Coordinates of C-alpha atoms in Angstrom, one line a residue:
Chain S
M1 CA 0.0 0.0 0.0
S2 CA 1.4 3.4 -0.9
T3 CA 1.9 6.0 1.8
S4 CA -0.8 8.7 2.0
I5 CA 0.7 12.2 1.6
R6 CA -1.1 15.2 3.0
I7 CA -0.3 18.8 1.7
V8 CA -0.9 21.3 4.5
L9 CA -1.1 25.0 3.6
V10 CA -0.9 27.3 6.6
E11 CA -2.7 30.7 6.5
T12 CA -2.6 31.1 2.7
S13 CA -3.4 34.7 1.7
H14 CA -4.4 34.4 -1.9
P15 CA -7.3 32.0 -2.9
G16 CA -5.9 31.8 -6.4
N17 CA -2.8 30.1 -4.9
I18 CA -5.1 27.5 -3.2
G19 CA -6.7 26.7 -6.6
A20 CA -3.4 26.5 -8.3
V21 CA -2.2 24.1 -5.6
A22 CA -5.2 21.9 -6.1
R23 CA -4.4 21.6 -9.8
A24 CA -0.7 21.0 -9.2
M25 CA -1.6 18.3 -6.7
K26 CA -4.0 16.5 -9.0
N27 CA -1.6 16.7 -11.9
M28 CA 0.8 14.7 -9.8
S29 CA -1.8 12.3 -8.4
L30 CA -2.1 13.8 -4.9
D31 CA -5.5 14.6 -3.5
E32 CA -5.3 15.2 0.3
L33 CA -5.3 19.0 0.9
V34 CA -5.6 20.6 4.4
L35 CA -6.0 24.3 4.8
V36 CA -5.1 25.9 8.2
N37 CA -6.9 29.2 8.5
P38 CA -7.0 30.3 4.9
R39 CA -7.7 34.0 4.5
Q40 CA -10.5 33.3 1.9
F41 CA -11.9 29.9 1.1
P42 CA -14.0 28.8 -0.7
H43 CA -13.5 31.6 -3.3
P44 CA -14.3 31.9 -7.0
E45 CA -10.6 32.6 -7.8
A46 CA -9.6 29.3 -6.1
T47 CA -12.2 27.4 -8.2
A48 CA -11.1 29.2 -11.4
R49 CA -7.4 28.4 -10.9
A50 CA -8.2 24.8 -10.0
S51 CA -9.4 24.3 -13.5
G52 CA -10.4 20.6 -13.5
A53 CA -9.2 19.8 -10.0
E54 CA -12.3 21.2 -8.2
D55 CA -12.6 17.7 -6.6
V56 CA -9.4 18.4 -4.6
L57 CA -10.8 21.7 -3.4
T58 CA -14.2 20.2 -2.5
Q59 CA -12.5 17.5 -0.4
A60 CA -10.1 19.9 1.2
R61 CA -10.3 20.0 5.0
V62 CA -10.2 23.4 6.7
T63 CA -8.9 23.6 10.2
D64 CA -8.3 26.3 12.7
S65 CA -5.0 25.0 14.1
L66 CA -1.9 23.3 12.8
S67 CA -2.2 20.5 15.3
A68 CA -5.7 19.7 14.1
A69 CA -4.4 19.6 10.5
L70 CA -1.6 17.2 11.6
Q71 CA -3.8 14.8 13.6
G72 CA -2.8 11.2 13.0
C73 CA 0.3 12.1 11.0
G74 CA 3.7 10.3 11.3
L75 CA 6.5 12.0 9.4
I76 CA 6.2 15.7 9.1
L77 CA 8.3 17.8 6.7
A78 CA 8.2 21.6 6.6
S79 CA 9.1 23.4 3.5
T80 CA 11.5 26.3 3.9
S81 CA 13.8 28.5 1.9
R82 CA 17.3 27.3 2.5
E83 CA 18.5 30.6 3.9
R84 CA 15.8 30.9 6.5
G85 CA 15.9 27.3 7.7
D86 CA 16.3 26.4 11.4
Q87 CA 19.7 25.7 12.7
Y88 CA 18.6 22.7 14.7
L89 CA 16.6 20.8 12.1
R90 CA 18.1 18.9 9.2
V91 CA 17.5 20.4 5.7
T92 CA 16.7 17.9 3.0
D93 CA 16.3 18.9 -0.7
A94 CA 13.0 18.3 -2.3
R95 CA 14.1 15.1 -4.2
E96 CA 15.5 13.4 -1.1
A97 CA 12.5 14.5 1.0
A98 CA 10.1 13.1 -1.6
R99 CA 11.9 9.8 -1.6
R100 CA 11.7 9.7 2.2
A101 CA 8.0 10.5 2.2
V102 CA 7.0 7.8 -0.3
T103 CA 9.1 5.2 1.5
H104 CA 7.8 6.1 4.9
D105 CA 5.9 3.0 5.9
D106 CA 4.6 3.2 9.5
G107 CA 1.0 3.3 8.1
S108 CA 0.4 6.9 9.1
P109 CA 0.1 9.8 6.6
V110 CA 3.1 12.0 5.9
A111 CA 2.4 15.7 6.0
I112 CA 4.2 18.4 4.1
L113 CA 3.7 21.9 5.4
F114 CA 3.8 25.2 3.4
G115 CA 3.6 28.6 5.2
T116 CA 2.3 31.9 4.1
E117 CA 3.2 33.5 0.8
R118 CA 5.2 36.3 2.3
T119 CA 6.9 34.8 5.3
G120 CA 6.7 31.0 5.2
L121 CA 6.4 29.0 8.4
T122 CA 7.0 30.6 11.7
T123 CA 9.4 29.2 14.3
E124 CA 6.4 28.2 16.3
E125 CA 4.9 26.3 13.3
L126 CA 8.1 24.4 12.8
R127 CA 7.8 22.7 16.2
Y128 CA 6.0 19.6 14.8
A129 CA 8.5 19.1 11.9
H130 CA 11.0 16.2 11.8
A131 CA 13.0 17.8 9.0
L132 CA 13.0 20.7 6.7
L133 CA 12.5 20.5 2.9
A134 CA 14.2 23.0 0.7
I135 CA 13.8 23.5 -3.0
P136 CA 17.2 24.3 -4.7
A137 CA 16.9 27.7 -6.2
N138 CA 18.8 30.8 -7.4
P139 CA 20.5 32.2 -4.3
V140 CA 19.9 35.8 -5.3
Y141 CA 16.2 35.2 -6.1
P142 CA 15.1 32.1 -4.2
S143 CA 11.5 32.9 -3.3
L144 CA 9.1 30.7 -5.3
N145 CA 5.4 31.3 -5.7
L146 CA 3.6 29.1 -3.2
A147 CA 1.8 27.0 -5.8
M148 CA 5.0 26.6 -7.8
A149 CA 6.7 25.2 -4.6
V150 CA 3.9 22.7 -4.1
Q151 CA 4.1 21.8 -7.8
I152 CA 7.8 20.9 -7.5
V153 CA 7.3 18.9 -4.4
A154 CA 4.3 17.1 -5.8
Y155 CA 6.3 16.4 -9.0
E156 CA 9.1 14.9 -6.9
I157 CA 6.7 12.8 -5.1
L158 CA 5.3 11.4 -8.3
C159 CA 8.8 10.8 -9.6
A160 CA 9.8 9.0 -6.3
R161 CA 6.7 6.8 -6.6
L162 CA 7.5 5.9 -10.1
E163 CA 11.1 5.2 -9.1
N164 CA 10.0 3.2 -6.2
G165 CA 7.7 1.1 -8.4
Q166 CA 10.3 0.4 -11.0
R167 CA 13.2 -0.3 -8.7
S168 CA 13.4 -3.4 -6.7
A169 CA 13.5 -2.3 -3.1
R170 CA 16.6 -0.4 -2.2
T171 CA 17.0 -1.2 1.4
I172 CA 15.4 1.4 3.5
A173 CA 16.0 1.2 7.2
S174 CA 12.7 2.1 8.6
S175 CA 11.1 1.0 11.8
S176 CA 7.6 -0.6 11.4
V177 CA 6.7 1.0 14.8
P178 CA 4.5 4.1 14.1
L179 CA 6.0 7.5 14.8
A180 CA 4.5 9.3 17.8
D181 CA 1.8 11.7 16.7
P182 CA 2.0 15.4 17.3
E183 CA -0.2 15.3 20.4
E184 CA 1.8 12.6 22.1
L185 CA 4.9 14.6 21.3
D186 CA 3.4 17.8 22.8
R187 CA 2.6 15.9 26.0
M188 CA 6.1 14.5 26.2
Y189 CA 7.7 17.9 25.7
A190 CA 5.4 19.4 28.4
H191 CA 6.5 16.6 30.7
L192 CA 10.2 17.2 29.9
A193 CA 9.8 20.9 30.7
E194 CA 8.1 20.1 34.0
V195 CA 11.0 17.8 35.0
L196 CA 13.6 20.4 34.0
E197 CA 11.8 22.9 36.2
E198 CA 11.6 20.5 39.1
I199 CA 15.3 19.6 38.9
D200 CA 16.0 23.3 38.6
F201 CA 18.0 22.9 35.4
R202 CA 19.0 26.1 33.8
D203 CA 21.3 26.2 30.8
R204 CA 23.7 29.0 31.4
T205 CA 23.8 30.0 27.8
Q206 CA 20.1 30.0 26.9
S207 CA 16.7 31.2 28.2
G208 CA 14.1 28.6 29.1
V209 CA 12.0 29.0 26.0
H210 CA 15.0 28.8 23.8
L211 CA 16.3 25.7 25.7
M212 CA 13.0 23.9 25.2
R213 CA 12.9 24.8 21.6
R214 CA 16.4 23.6 21.2
L215 CA 15.7 20.3 23.0
R216 CA 12.6 19.8 20.9
R217 CA 14.4 20.3 17.6
F218 CA 17.1 17.9 18.8
L219 CA 14.6 15.2 19.7
Q220 CA 12.5 15.8 16.6
R221 CA 15.5 15.0 14.5
A222 CA 15.5 11.5 15.9
E223 CA 11.9 11.0 14.8
P224 CA 10.6 9.4 18.0
D225 CA 8.3 6.4 17.5
I226 CA 5.6 5.6 20.0
N227 CA 7.7 3.1 22.0
E228 CA 10.5 5.6 22.3
V229 CA 8.1 8.2 23.6
H230 CA 6.9 5.7 26.2
I231 CA 10.5 5.0 27.3
L232 CA 11.3 8.7 27.6
R233 CA 8.2 9.4 29.5
G234 CA 8.9 6.5 31.8
I235 CA 12.3 8.0 32.5
L236 CA 10.8 11.4 33.3
T237 CA 8.3 9.8 35.6
A238 CA 11.0 7.8 37.3
I239 CA 13.0 11.0 37.9
Q240 CA 9.9 12.6 39.5
Q241 CA 9.0 9.6 41.7
R242 CA 12.5 9.2 43.1
R243 CA 12.7 12.8 43.9
R244 CA 9.3 12.8 45.6
R245 CA 10.1 9.6 47.6
A246 CA 13.5 11.1 48.6
M247 CA 11.8 14.3 49.9
P248 CA 8.7 13.2 51.9
H249 CA 8.2 16.6 53.3
G250 CA 8.3 18.5 50.1
Q251 CA 10.8 21.2 49.3
Chain K
M1 CA 31.5 27.6 -19.5
S2 CA 28.0 26.5 -18.8
T3 CA 25.6 25.9 -21.7
S4 CA 23.2 28.7 -22.4
I5 CA 19.5 27.6 -22.2
R6 CA 16.7 29.5 -23.9
I7 CA 13.1 29.1 -23.0
V8 CA 10.8 29.6 -26.0
L9 CA 7.1 30.2 -25.5
V10 CA 5.0 29.8 -28.7
E11 CA 1.8 31.9 -29.1
T12 CA 1.1 32.1 -25.4
S13 CA -2.5 33.3 -24.8
H14 CA -2.4 34.6 -21.2
P15 CA 0.1 37.4 -20.3
G16 CA -0.1 36.3 -16.6
N17 CA 1.5 33.0 -17.7
I18 CA 4.4 34.9 -19.3
G19 CA 5.0 36.8 -16.0
A20 CA 4.8 33.6 -14.0
V21 CA 7.3 31.9 -16.4
A22 CA 9.7 34.8 -16.0
R23 CA 9.6 34.4 -12.2
A24 CA 9.9 30.6 -12.4
M25 CA 13.0 31.0 -14.7
K26 CA 14.7 33.5 -12.5
N27 CA 14.0 31.4 -9.4
M28 CA 16.0 28.7 -11.2
S29 CA 18.8 30.9 -12.5
L30 CA 17.6 31.0 -16.1
D31 CA 17.2 34.4 -17.9
E32 CA 16.9 33.9 -21.6
L33 CA 13.2 34.1 -22.7
V34 CA 11.9 34.3 -26.3
L35 CA 8.3 34.9 -27.1
V36 CA 6.9 33.8 -30.5
N37 CA 3.8 35.8 -31.3
P38 CA 2.5 36.3 -27.8
R39 CA -1.2 37.3 -27.8
Q40 CA -0.6 40.2 -25.4
F41 CA 2.9 41.5 -24.5
P42 CA 4.0 43.6 -22.7
H43 CA 1.0 43.6 -20.4
P44 CA 0.5 44.7 -16.7
E45 CA -0.6 41.2 -15.7
A46 CA 2.7 39.8 -17.0
T47 CA 4.6 42.4 -15.0
A48 CA 2.5 41.7 -11.8
R49 CA 3.0 38.0 -11.9
A50 CA 6.8 38.4 -12.6
S51 CA 7.1 39.9 -9.1
G52 CA 10.8 40.6 -8.9
A53 CA 11.7 39.0 -12.2
E54 CA 10.8 42.0 -14.4
D55 CA 14.4 42.0 -15.7
V56 CA 13.7 38.6 -17.5
L57 CA 10.6 40.2 -19.1
T58 CA 12.5 43.4 -20.1
Q59 CA 15.2 41.3 -21.8
A60 CA 12.7 38.9 -23.4
R61 CA 13.0 38.8 -27.2
V62 CA 9.7 38.8 -29.2
T63 CA 9.8 37.2 -32.6
D64 CA 7.2 36.6 -35.3
S65 CA 8.4 33.1 -36.2
L66 CA 9.6 30.0 -34.5
S67 CA 12.6 29.9 -36.8
A68 CA 13.7 33.4 -35.8
A69 CA 13.4 32.4 -32.1
L70 CA 15.6 29.4 -32.6
Q71 CA 18.4 31.1 -34.6
G72 CA 21.8 29.9 -33.5
C73 CA 20.5 27.1 -31.4
G74 CA 22.0 23.7 -31.2
L75 CA 20.0 21.1 -29.3
I76 CA 16.2 21.8 -29.4
L77 CA 13.8 20.0 -27.1
A78 CA 10.0 20.3 -27.4
S79 CA 7.8 19.9 -24.4
T80 CA 4.8 17.7 -24.9
S81 CA 2.3 15.7 -22.9
R82 CA 3.3 12.1 -23.2
E83 CA 0.1 11.0 -24.9
R84 CA 0.3 13.5 -27.7
G85 CA 3.9 13.0 -28.5
D86 CA 5.1 12.2 -31.9
Q87 CA 5.8 8.8 -33.0
Y88 CA 9.0 9.6 -34.7
L89 CA 10.6 11.6 -32.0
R90 CA 12.1 10.1 -28.8
V91 CA 10.3 11.1 -25.7
T92 CA 12.6 12.0 -22.8
D93 CA 11.4 12.7 -19.3
A94 CA 12.1 16.2 -17.8
R95 CA 15.0 15.0 -15.7
E96 CA 16.8 13.2 -18.4
A97 CA 16.2 16.1 -20.8
A98 CA 17.6 18.6 -18.4
R99 CA 20.7 16.5 -17.9
R100 CA 21.1 16.4 -21.7
A101 CA 20.6 20.1 -22.0
V102 CA 23.2 21.1 -19.4
T103 CA 25.8 18.7 -20.7
H104 CA 25.3 19.7 -24.3
D105 CA 28.6 21.3 -25.2
D106 CA 28.8 22.2 -28.8
G107 CA 29.0 25.9 -27.8
S108 CA 25.5 26.8 -29.1
P109 CA 22.4 27.5 -26.9
V110 CA 19.9 24.8 -26.1
A111 CA 16.3 25.7 -26.7
I112 CA 13.3 24.3 -24.9
L113 CA 9.9 25.0 -26.6
F114 CA 6.5 25.3 -25.0
G115 CA 3.3 25.5 -27.0
T116 CA 0.0 27.3 -26.4
E117 CA -2.0 26.7 -23.2
R118 CA -4.8 24.9 -24.8
T119 CA -3.2 22.7 -27.5
G120 CA 0.6 22.7 -27.0
L121 CA 2.9 22.6 -30.0
T122 CA 1.6 21.7 -33.4
T123 CA 3.1 19.0 -35.6
E124 CA 4.5 21.8 -37.7
E125 CA 6.2 23.4 -34.7
L126 CA 7.7 20.1 -33.7
R127 CA 9.8 20.0 -36.9
Y128 CA 12.8 21.7 -35.3
A129 CA 12.9 19.5 -32.3
H130 CA 15.6 16.9 -31.7
A131 CA 13.6 15.2 -29.0
L132 CA 10.4 15.6 -27.0
L133 CA 10.4 16.4 -23.3
A134 CA 7.5 15.0 -21.2
I135 CA 6.8 15.8 -17.6
P136 CA 5.6 12.7 -15.7
A137 CA 2.0 13.3 -14.5
N138 CA -1.3 11.8 -13.5
P139 CA -2.5 9.8 -16.5
V140 CA -6.1 10.9 -15.9
Y141 CA -5.3 14.6 -15.4
P142 CA -1.9 15.2 -17.1
S143 CA -2.3 18.8 -18.4
L144 CA -0.1 21.2 -16.4
N145 CA -0.5 24.9 -16.4
L146 CA 2.1 26.4 -18.8
A147 CA 4.1 28.2 -16.1
M148 CA 4.1 25.1 -13.9
A149 CA 5.5 23.1 -16.7
V150 CA 8.3 25.7 -17.3
Q151 CA 8.9 25.7 -13.5
I152 CA 9.5 22.0 -13.4
V153 CA 11.8 22.0 -16.4
A154 CA 13.7 25.0 -15.0
Y155 CA 14.0 23.3 -11.7
E156 CA 15.4 20.1 -13.3
I157 CA 17.9 22.3 -15.2
L158 CA 19.1 23.8 -11.9
C159 CA 19.3 20.4 -10.3
A160 CA 21.2 19.0 -13.3
R161 CA 23.6 21.9 -13.1
L162 CA 24.1 21.4 -9.4
E163 CA 24.6 17.6 -9.9
N164 CA 27.1 18.4 -12.6
G165 CA 28.9 20.9 -10.4
Q166 CA 29.1 18.8 -7.2
R167 CA 27.9 15.3 -7.4
S168 CA 28.0 14.8 -3.6
A169 CA 26.0 16.1 -0.7
R170 CA 22.2 15.6 -1.3
T171 CA 21.3 15.9 2.3
I172 CA 22.6 19.1 3.7
A173 CA 23.5 19.1 7.4
S174 CA 22.3 22.4 8.5
S175 CA 24.2 23.0 11.6
S176 CA 27.8 24.3 11.3
V177 CA 28.5 23.1 14.9
P178 CA 30.6 20.0 14.7
L179 CA 29.0 16.7 15.6
A180 CA 30.1 15.2 18.9
D181 CA 32.9 12.7 18.4
P182 CA 32.5 9.0 19.4
E183 CA 34.3 9.4 22.7
E184 CA 32.2 12.3 23.9
L185 CA 29.1 10.2 22.9
D186 CA 30.4 7.2 24.9
R187 CA 30.8 9.4 27.9
M188 CA 27.3 10.8 27.5
Y189 CA 25.8 7.4 27.2
A190 CA 27.7 6.2 30.2
H191 CA 26.5 9.2 32.1
L192 CA 22.9 8.5 31.0
A193 CA 23.2 4.8 32.1
E194 CA 24.5 5.9 35.5
V195 CA 21.5 8.3 36.0
L196 CA 19.0 5.7 35.0
E197 CA 20.6 3.3 37.6
E198 CA 20.4 6.0 40.3
I199 CA 16.8 6.9 39.6
D200 CA 16.1 3.1 39.5
F201 CA 14.5 3.3 36.0
R202 CA 13.7 -0.1 34.6
D203 CA 11.8 -0.4 31.4
R204 CA 9.3 -3.2 32.0
T205 CA 9.6 -4.6 28.5
Q206 CA 13.3 -4.7 28.1
S207 CA 16.5 -5.7 29.8
G208 CA 19.0 -3.0 30.8
V209 CA 21.4 -3.7 28.0
H210 CA 18.7 -3.6 25.4
L211 CA 17.3 -0.4 26.8
M212 CA 20.6 1.4 26.6
R213 CA 21.2 0.2 23.0
R214 CA 17.7 1.4 22.2
L215 CA 18.2 4.8 23.7
R216 CA 21.5 5.2 22.0
R217 CA 20.1 4.3 18.6
F218 CA 17.3 6.8 19.2
L219 CA 19.7 9.7 20.1
Q220 CA 22.2 8.8 17.4
R221 CA 19.5 9.3 14.8
A222 CA 19.4 13.0 15.9
E223 CA 23.1 13.3 15.1
P224 CA 24.0 15.2 18.3
D225 CA 26.4 18.1 17.9
I226 CA 28.9 19.0 20.6
N227 CA 26.6 21.8 22.1
E228 CA 23.7 19.3 22.3
V229 CA 25.9 16.8 24.1
H230 CA 26.8 19.6 26.6
I231 CA 23.1 20.4 27.2
L232 CA 22.2 16.8 27.8
R233 CA 25.1 16.2 30.1
G234 CA 24.1 19.4 32.0
I235 CA 20.6 17.9 32.5
L236 CA 22.0 14.6 33.7
T237 CA 24.2 16.4 36.2
A238 CA 21.3 18.5 37.4
I239 CA 19.3 15.4 38.0
Q240 CA 22.1 13.9 40.1
Q241 CA 22.8 17.1 42.1
R242 CA 19.1 17.6 43.0
R243 CA 18.8 14.0 44.2
R244 CA 22.0 14.2 46.2
R245 CA 21.1 17.5 47.9
A246 CA 17.7 16.0 48.7
M247 CA 19.2 13.0 50.3
P248 CA 22.1 14.1 52.5
H249 CA 22.5 10.8 54.2
G250 CA 22.6 8.7 51.1
Q251 CA 20.2 5.8 50.5

């Protein structure tokens, strides 16, 4: 069974771009579109630009939060321009990212996120991502139109699927245990923050918010599966229990 | 010297598409655009959609015949949808065509032709082509927007040039901080094992050896750099210090 791939557009400003994305997706045999707080949707301009891919628009799901859009997803890739990036997440080019996406096989959908036309994804929106996806471009004029970026990524996904079909199984090391979903990860990071607070850990070089973001990026890079999240939470709980048992009268 | 590549649009109907093509080209470091009998050009909509790539539009050459547009060219590739094709010309996919274009080295420019939005290139217009270029697409909905098609071809040209330049490094490690070396990692894992022992953490499902191997694999996947190892060791030390301060008489 082939991996389901979800295109997630975050706070898109121009409805025409949403329509062009629908067409680009359908041209490349993708059909799962999720819109997080689009400025205007549905909209006649979206329908006009979809030109034959209205079915993708009609089936599109609209959500009011990124976490709702990502519900149930495993691997999450965030598109970015190379120069913005995020120093703590790995940057993969579109071709390599597409190959990863189509060979991801834990049974859960893969999501690929695209931010707003003007500014892309915010640092906050990157928190669910396991890796960044960058489209190689002219360094002095790297900013692609949103629908063009989706077109290239969708094209690479189709190429990767064709490659995958033709080629007899390159060995891909991939766990069959599902990746932890975004909500489980949120709970784990909240638990970690709580423990760091309790043990009074302060990194000398960084503020608390920065530290948590840093740790989160670090752990996201490892792509935690559900068993690994259970182990980590078990360790966090053990730290808390031992401390509480050791201090019967509280602090 | 790198091969000069000319994008030739034949009888384009919508000026917006011409603008979007200019932007797509500049994004991918192409700048030579020739327009054969465009329906409307120059046009404000072309300029609007070019958004930062007006220089490509300004330099664009307008001709009244395909042969004038192709003057001086060597290799000529004609884009087509696979099912239209031409039984006597070889059909090459976009990736392979781009590789051929960038490695073409007879000193003359390579031209890539795109026909009208509705019907593509006529049989007559194919007469100059050496090969056809087809973009892999959904067989039941294969017709890409003109500017999208140019975007994909231009993207493949940039990728082929990059491949040609430096065949290595697909996955780009983003951080410039050096990865932790194996000895530092060993010390970190030993420290982690010590803390798990002290907090009496036992994973119910796994033996101790197995657990440590598991945690190590997990953290290795994140490719820890030296700063991240320092942060993790800081956390481990904080866990130990708080426990020791809390239990002055030992256990």
